[in-house]
Amino acid sequence: MTDTGMPLPDLATDGGHPHDGPHGYASDKEAYLKRMRRIEGQVRGIARMIDEDVYCIDILTQVSAVTKALQAVSIGLVEDHLGHCVVDAARASEAEGAAKVKEAADAIGRLVRS
């Protein structure tokens, strides 16, 4: 749930791809959640800085830190996806493997463009 009480979308069923079994990040789920809570706190801190009229460069420094933290999460998720989801699909069949590689390449492309 979000701070507003609204449920977060289930990306596995809401606009994402339904998947059977655990995801590649399952073994590190708690670590990812901890990192995301830390990032969420940093973003709230940036909003507070803006509200308090903090110097622009100081805010930009914090934005840069949050961006790098999100990039680190992204890299970890890509690595987990490749090492688990793509490898499992490739073991199942050449076609499934190729589809997962394409899916991963598309996701990496979106990350690079963002």
PDB file of C-alpha atoms in Angstrom:
ATOM      1  CA  MET A   1       0.000   0.000   0.000  1.00  0.00           C
ATOM      2  CA  THR A   2       1.090   3.535  -0.653  1.00  0.00           C
ATOM      3  CA  ASP A   3       1.090   6.299   1.968  1.00  0.00           C
ATOM      4  CA  THR A   4      -2.340   7.314   0.637  1.00  0.00           C
ATOM      5  CA  GLY A   5      -3.761   3.858   1.348  1.00  0.00           C
ATOM      6  CA  MET A   6      -3.987   3.001  -2.346  1.00  0.00           C
ATOM      7  CA  PRO A   7      -2.767  -0.498  -3.222  1.00  0.00           C
ATOM      8  CA  LEU A   8       0.340  -0.739  -5.353  1.00  0.00           C
ATOM      9  CA  PRO A   9      -0.202  -2.370  -8.745  1.00  0.00           C
ATOM     10  CA  ASP A  10       0.780  -5.996  -9.070  1.00  0.00           C
ATOM     11  CA  LEU A  11       3.109  -5.747 -12.051  1.00  0.00           C
ATOM     12  CA  ALA A  12       2.956  -9.485 -12.559  1.00  0.00           C
ATOM     13  CA  THR A  13      -0.748  -9.163 -13.458  1.00  0.00           C
ATOM     14  CA  ASP A  14      -1.442  -5.439 -14.046  1.00  0.00           C
ATOM     15  CA  GLY A  15       0.231  -4.537 -17.314  1.00  0.00           C
ATOM     16  CA  GLY A  16       3.231  -6.744 -16.691  1.00  0.00           C
ATOM     17  CA  HIS A  17       3.643 -10.384 -17.609  1.00  0.00           C
ATOM     18  CA  PRO A  18       2.135 -13.178 -15.524  1.00  0.00           C
ATOM     19  CA  HIS A  19       4.900 -15.515 -14.380  1.00  0.00           C
ATOM     20  CA  ASP A  20       4.792 -18.814 -12.601  1.00  0.00           C
ATOM     21  CA  GLY A  21       7.121 -19.492  -9.718  1.00  0.00           C
ATOM     22  CA  PRO A  22       9.451 -17.184  -7.828  1.00  0.00           C
ATOM     23  CA  HIS A  23      11.046 -14.216  -9.532  1.00  0.00           C
ATOM     24  CA  GLY A  24      14.805 -13.873  -9.897  1.00  0.00           C
ATOM     25  CA  TYR A  25      14.978 -11.372  -7.043  1.00  0.00           C
ATOM     26  CA  ALA A  26      12.995 -13.580  -4.619  1.00  0.00           C
ATOM     27  CA  SER A  27      16.029 -14.558  -2.545  1.00  0.00           C
ATOM     28  CA  ASP A  28      16.972 -10.872  -2.137  1.00  0.00           C
ATOM     29  CA  LYS A  29      13.450  -9.495  -1.771  1.00  0.00           C
ATOM     30  CA  GLU A  30      13.946  -8.130   1.750  1.00  0.00           C
ATOM     31  CA  ALA A  31      17.189  -6.410   0.749  1.00  0.00           C
ATOM     32  CA  TYR A  32      15.457  -4.807  -2.247  1.00  0.00           C
ATOM     33  CA  LEU A  33      12.572  -3.656  -0.059  1.00  0.00           C
ATOM     34  CA  LYS A  34      15.015  -2.190   2.471  1.00  0.00           C
ATOM     35  CA  ARG A  35      16.855  -0.310  -0.293  1.00  0.00           C
ATOM     36  CA  MET A  36      13.581   0.986  -1.734  1.00  0.00           C
ATOM     37  CA  ARG A  37      12.418   2.216   1.681  1.00  0.00           C
ATOM     38  CA  ARG A  38      15.722   4.044   2.055  1.00  0.00           C
ATOM     39  CA  ILE A  39      15.278   5.623  -1.388  1.00  0.00           C
ATOM     40  CA  GLU A  40      11.700   6.562  -0.518  1.00  0.00           C
ATOM     41  CA  GLY A  41      13.018   8.363   2.554  1.00  0.00           C
ATOM     42  CA  GLN A  42      15.584  10.179   0.428  1.00  0.00           C
ATOM     43  CA  VAL A  43      12.861  11.337  -1.974  1.00  0.00           C
ATOM     44  CA  ARG A  44      10.762  12.626   0.937  1.00  0.00           C
ATOM     45  CA  GLY A  45      13.878  14.432   2.151  1.00  0.00           C
ATOM     46  CA  ILE A  46      14.254  16.130  -1.230  1.00  0.00           C
ATOM     47  CA  ALA A  47      10.627  17.288  -1.091  1.00  0.00           C
ATOM     48  CA  ARG A  48      11.289  18.665   2.384  1.00  0.00           C
ATOM     49  CA  MET A  49      14.390  20.463   1.093  1.00  0.00           C
ATOM     50  CA  ILE A  50      12.334  22.105  -1.641  1.00  0.00           C
ATOM     51  CA  ASP A  51       9.657  23.075   0.877  1.00  0.00           C
ATOM     52  CA  GLU A  52      12.347  24.623   3.081  1.00  0.00           C
ATOM     53  CA  ASP A  53      13.889  26.564   0.151  1.00  0.00           C
ATOM     54  CA  VAL A  54      17.240  24.797   0.362  1.00  0.00           C
ATOM     55  CA  TYR A  55      19.942  25.863  -2.120  1.00  0.00           C
ATOM     56  CA  CYS A  56      19.440  24.412  -5.636  1.00  0.00           C
ATOM     57  CA  ILE A  57      22.811  22.664  -5.832  1.00  0.00           C
ATOM     58  CA  ASP A  58      22.223  20.888  -2.524  1.00  0.00           C
ATOM     59  CA  ILE A  59      18.897  19.566  -3.833  1.00  0.00           C
ATOM     60  CA  LEU A  60      20.492  18.488  -7.101  1.00  0.00           C
ATOM     61  CA  THR A  61      23.162  16.614  -5.140  1.00  0.00           C
ATOM     62  CA  GLN A  62      20.428  14.656  -3.360  1.00  0.00           C
ATOM     63  CA  VAL A  63      18.570  14.006  -6.630  1.00  0.00           C
ATOM     64  CA  SER A  64      21.813  12.599  -8.035  1.00  0.00           C
ATOM     65  CA  ALA A  65      22.188  10.313  -5.011  1.00  0.00           C
ATOM     66  CA  VAL A  66      18.628   8.991  -5.421  1.00  0.00           C
ATOM     67  CA  THR A  67      19.175   8.460  -9.141  1.00  0.00           C
ATOM     68  CA  LYS A  68      22.336   6.444  -8.468  1.00  0.00           C
ATOM     69  CA  ALA A  69      20.548   4.405  -5.799  1.00  0.00           C
ATOM     70  CA  LEU A  70      17.710   3.568  -8.216  1.00  0.00           C
ATOM     71  CA  GLN A  71      20.246   2.667 -10.895  1.00  0.00           C
ATOM     72  CA  ALA A  72      21.919   0.268  -8.454  1.00  0.00           C
ATOM     73  CA  VAL A  73      18.567  -1.391  -7.756  1.00  0.00           C
ATOM     74  CA  SER A  74      17.940  -1.621 -11.500  1.00  0.00           C
ATOM     75  CA  ILE A  75      21.319  -3.251 -12.157  1.00  0.00           C
ATOM     76  CA  GLY A  76      20.652  -5.795  -9.413  1.00  0.00           C
ATOM     77  CA  LEU A  77      17.225  -6.619 -10.831  1.00  0.00           C
ATOM     78  CA  VAL A  78      18.652  -7.004 -14.341  1.00  0.00           C
ATOM     79  CA  GLU A  79      21.344  -9.335 -13.015  1.00  0.00           C
ATOM     80  CA  ASP A  80      18.767 -11.371 -11.086  1.00  0.00           C
ATOM     81  CA  HIS A  81      16.491 -11.515 -14.145  1.00  0.00           C
ATOM     82  CA  LEU A  82      19.273 -12.690 -16.419  1.00  0.00           C
ATOM     83  CA  GLY A  83      20.608 -15.219 -13.921  1.00  0.00           C
ATOM     84  CA  HIS A  84      17.233 -16.703 -13.062  1.00  0.00           C
ATOM     85  CA  CYS A  85      14.396 -15.922 -15.466  1.00  0.00           C
ATOM     86  CA  VAL A  86      16.406 -15.865 -18.698  1.00  0.00           C
ATOM     87  CA  VAL A  87      18.495 -18.901 -17.787  1.00  0.00           C
ATOM     88  CA  ASP A  88      15.405 -20.897 -16.768  1.00  0.00           C
ATOM     89  CA  ALA A  89      13.601 -19.947 -19.989  1.00  0.00           C
ATOM     90  CA  ALA A  90      16.647 -20.888 -22.089  1.00  0.00           C
ATOM     91  CA  ARG A  91      16.759 -24.279 -20.366  1.00  0.00           C
ATOM     92  CA  ALA A  92      13.058 -24.807 -21.125  1.00  0.00           C
ATOM     93  CA  SER A  93      13.344 -24.113 -24.853  1.00  0.00           C
ATOM     94  CA  GLU A  94      15.253 -22.082 -27.387  1.00  0.00           C
ATOM     95  CA  ALA A  95      12.127 -20.042 -28.210  1.00  0.00           C
ATOM     96  CA  GLU A  96      11.408 -19.234 -24.549  1.00  0.00           C
ATOM     97  CA  GLY A  97      15.047 -18.282 -24.042  1.00  0.00           C
ATOM     98  CA  ALA A  98      15.018 -15.997 -27.063  1.00  0.00           C
ATOM     99  CA  ALA A  99      11.804 -14.340 -25.868  1.00  0.00           C
ATOM    100  CA  LYS A 100      13.299 -13.688 -22.416  1.00  0.00           C
ATOM    101  CA  VAL A 101      16.506 -12.300 -23.919  1.00  0.00           C
ATOM    102  CA  LYS A 102      14.413  -9.904 -26.049  1.00  0.00           C
ATOM    103  CA  GLU A 103      12.360  -8.922 -23.000  1.00  0.00           C
ATOM    104  CA  ALA A 104      15.555  -8.248 -21.012  1.00  0.00           C
ATOM    105  CA  ALA A 105      17.130  -6.276 -23.879  1.00  0.00           C
ATOM    106  CA  ASP A 106      13.989  -4.134 -24.153  1.00  0.00           C
ATOM    107  CA  ALA A 107      14.028  -3.489 -20.391  1.00  0.00           C
ATOM    108  CA  ILE A 108      17.718  -2.548 -20.499  1.00  0.00           C
ATOM    109  CA  GLY A 109      16.966  -0.210 -23.414  1.00  0.00           C
ATOM    110  CA  ARG A 110      14.285   1.533 -21.348  1.00  0.00           C
ATOM    111  CA  LEU A 111      16.731   1.895 -18.447  1.00  0.00           C
ATOM    112  CA  VAL A 112      19.421   3.362 -20.694  1.00  0.00           C
ATOM    113  CA  ARG A 113      17.003   5.887 -22.200  1.00  0.00           C
ATOM    114  CA  SER A 114      15.655   7.007 -18.817  1.00  0.00           C
TER     115      SER A 114
END
